[in-house]
Amino acid sequence: MKRIVLSITAIIMFSGCCFAQAGNNQVAVGGSADFLLGPGYRAAYNVGFGGNVKGLYGVGDEGQATFTVAYSSFSGKSGTGFFDYSKQTLSLLPILVGYRYNLPNHFYAEGQVGVGLLDQHAPTYSNNQTNPAAALSAGVIMDGFDLGVRFYTEGNVMNQFAIRLAYNFSLK
C-alpha cells in the first residue's frame, strides 16, 4: 500500500512536466469537526476535532490534483456500568491523494484515495491499524476560505463525516 501511495504522489508531482497547465497551485491549512458514523464508534467516542494540510496542484483550468495529510482525535465517552470509555482515545491519520474539480460559482467536488492510520488507546489496551481509505468532499471557496463537508471511510472498519474550514494560500 505504501508503494501505491508513493507512486500516485510521484505521478501527481511530475505531471506538470508533461502537460501545460493553467491551473492554480495552493496550500490549504484548516481544521475540522469530525463525527463518527456507525453505532460502535459513535457510542464510544465524542465528536472529534482535527487539523489538516492539503497541497493543490493546478491541472488545467478547472482541476487540481490534491495531496492531504490530516489528524483527528476523539476522546472516549464516560458511561455507566461496564462500558466506560472515558480513558480511551481514538486517533486517525489519513494520507490521501485525489482530484478536485472546481465548479462554477466557487463550488467544488473532490474524490480521494489513500491510507488511514487508526489508533485506539486505553490504559490497558492499544490497537493500531493501517487501512485502505477513501473520501468524497464538496464545498465552496470564497476569498481564499474553504468551507466544505467530507465523507471519509475505511471500508467496514470506520466511517466519518466532517465539516472543514480552511484557508487556501496561493503559490503563484
Coordinates of C-alpha atoms in Angstrom, one line a residue:
M1 CA 0.0 0.0 0.0
K2 CA 2.9 2.4 0.8
R3 CA 4.2 1.8 -2.8
I4 CA 0.9 2.7 -4.3
V5 CA 0.6 6.0 -2.3
L6 CA 4.2 6.9 -3.2
S7 CA 3.6 6.1 -6.9
I8 CA 0.5 8.2 -7.0
T9 CA 2.2 11.1 -5.3
A10 CA 5.1 10.9 -7.7
I11 CA 2.8 10.9 -10.7
I12 CA 1.0 13.9 -9.4
M13 CA 4.2 15.8 -8.6
F14 CA 5.7 15.2 -12.0
S15 CA 2.6 15.6 -14.1
G16 CA 3.3 19.3 -14.6
C17 CA 6.4 18.4 -16.6
C18 CA 4.3 16.6 -19.2
F19 CA 1.3 18.9 -19.6
A20 CA 0.9 22.6 -20.0
Q21 CA -1.0 24.0 -17.0
A22 CA -3.1 27.0 -16.5
G23 CA -4.3 25.9 -13.0
N24 CA -3.8 27.3 -9.6
N25 CA -1.2 25.8 -7.2
Q26 CA -2.2 26.2 -3.5
V27 CA -1.6 25.0 0.0
A28 CA -4.6 24.8 2.3
V29 CA -4.4 24.7 6.1
G30 CA -7.5 24.0 8.1
G31 CA -9.4 22.4 10.9
S32 CA -12.4 20.2 11.2
A33 CA -15.2 18.9 13.4
D34 CA -15.4 15.2 13.0
F35 CA -18.4 13.0 13.6
L36 CA -18.0 9.2 13.7
L37 CA -20.7 7.2 11.9
G38 CA -21.9 3.7 12.8
P39 CA -23.2 2.6 16.2
G40 CA -19.9 1.2 17.6
Y41 CA -17.6 4.1 17.4
R42 CA -20.3 6.7 17.8
A43 CA -21.4 5.1 21.1
A44 CA -17.9 5.0 22.4
Y45 CA -16.4 8.4 21.3
N46 CA -17.3 12.0 21.4
V47 CA -17.2 14.4 18.5
G48 CA -13.6 14.8 17.4
F49 CA -11.5 17.7 16.2
G50 CA -8.6 17.8 13.8
G51 CA -6.3 19.7 11.6
N52 CA -5.2 19.1 8.0
V53 CA -2.8 20.3 5.4
K54 CA -3.6 20.0 1.7
G55 CA -1.5 20.6 -1.4
L56 CA -3.4 21.5 -4.5
Y57 CA -1.6 21.3 -7.8
G58 CA -3.3 23.0 -10.8
V59 CA -4.2 20.7 -13.7
G60 CA -5.9 22.7 -16.4
D61 CA -8.5 25.5 -15.8
E62 CA -11.0 23.6 -13.6
G63 CA -9.0 20.9 -11.8
Q64 CA -6.4 20.4 -9.1
A65 CA -4.6 17.2 -8.0
T66 CA -4.6 17.0 -4.2
F67 CA -2.4 15.5 -1.5
T68 CA -3.8 15.6 2.0
V69 CA -2.4 14.8 5.4
A70 CA -4.8 15.2 8.3
Y71 CA -5.1 14.3 12.0
S72 CA -8.3 13.8 14.1
S73 CA -8.6 12.9 17.8
F74 CA -11.6 11.6 19.6
S75 CA -12.0 11.3 23.4
G76 CA -13.9 8.4 24.9
K77 CA -17.4 8.9 26.4
S78 CA -18.0 8.3 30.0
G79 CA -20.6 5.7 30.6
T80 CA -22.3 3.8 33.3
G81 CA -21.6 0.3 34.4
F82 CA -19.4 -1.9 32.4
F83 CA -19.0 0.3 29.3
D84 CA -16.9 3.4 30.4
Y85 CA -14.7 4.7 27.5
S86 CA -13.6 7.9 29.3
K87 CA -10.0 6.8 29.5
Q88 CA -9.8 5.9 25.8
T89 CA -8.8 7.9 22.8
L90 CA -9.1 7.3 19.1
S91 CA -6.7 8.9 16.7
L92 CA -7.0 9.0 12.9
L93 CA -4.3 10.0 10.4
P94 CA -5.4 9.8 6.8
I95 CA -2.9 10.3 3.9
L96 CA -4.9 10.8 0.7
V97 CA -4.3 11.8 -2.9
G98 CA -7.1 12.8 -5.2
Y99 CA -8.6 15.2 -7.7
R100 CA -10.7 18.4 -7.1
Y101 CA -13.0 19.6 -9.8
N102 CA -13.8 23.3 -9.5
L103 CA -17.4 24.0 -10.4
P104 CA -19.0 27.4 -11.3
N105 CA -19.8 29.9 -8.5
H106 CA -16.8 28.9 -6.3
F107 CA -18.1 25.3 -5.6
Y108 CA -16.0 22.2 -5.9
A109 CA -16.3 18.4 -5.7
E110 CA -13.4 16.1 -4.7
G111 CA -12.6 12.4 -4.6
Q112 CA -9.6 11.0 -2.8
V113 CA -8.0 7.6 -2.0
G114 CA -5.1 6.5 0.2
V115 CA -4.4 5.0 3.6
G116 CA -5.8 5.7 7.1
L117 CA -3.7 5.0 10.2
L118 CA -6.2 4.3 13.1
D119 CA -5.0 4.2 16.7
Q120 CA -7.2 3.2 19.7
H121 CA -5.5 3.7 23.0
A122 CA -6.6 2.9 26.6
P123 CA -4.6 2.4 29.8
T124 CA -4.6 -1.4 29.3
Y125 CA -5.2 -1.7 25.6
S126 CA -3.7 -0.4 22.3
N127 CA -4.7 -1.2 18.8
N128 CA -3.0 0.2 15.6
Q129 CA -4.4 -0.4 12.1
T130 CA -3.5 0.7 8.6
N131 CA -6.4 0.5 6.3
P132 CA -7.3 1.5 2.7
A133 CA -9.2 4.8 2.8
A134 CA -11.4 7.0 0.5
A135 CA -13.1 10.3 0.9
L136 CA -15.6 12.4 -1.0
S137 CA -15.8 16.1 -0.4
A138 CA -17.8 19.1 -1.6
G139 CA -17.6 22.7 -0.6
V140 CA -17.3 26.4 -1.5
I141 CA -14.3 28.7 -1.7
M142 CA -14.8 32.5 -1.1
D143 CA -11.9 34.9 -0.7
G144 CA -9.4 32.0 0.0
F145 CA -11.6 30.5 2.7
D146 CA -12.7 26.9 2.0
L147 CA -15.8 25.6 3.8
G148 CA -16.6 22.0 3.0
V149 CA -18.0 18.7 4.1
R150 CA -16.3 15.3 3.7
F151 CA -17.4 11.7 4.0
Y152 CA -14.4 9.5 4.9
T153 CA -14.4 5.7 5.0
E154 CA -12.0 2.9 5.9
G155 CA -14.4 0.3 4.5
N156 CA -16.0 -1.8 7.1
V157 CA -13.6 -0.5 9.8
M158 CA -15.0 3.0 10.3
N159 CA -16.8 5.9 8.7
Q160 CA -16.7 9.6 9.4
F161 CA -18.4 12.8 8.4
A162 CA -16.5 16.1 8.8
I163 CA -17.2 19.8 8.5
R164 CA -14.0 21.6 7.5
L165 CA -12.8 25.2 7.4
A166 CA -9.5 26.0 5.8
Y167 CA -7.6 28.9 4.2
N168 CA -6.0 28.4 0.7
F169 CA -2.7 30.1 0.3
S170 CA -1.9 30.7 -3.4
L171 CA 1.6 29.7 -4.6
K172 CA 1.6 31.8 -7.7

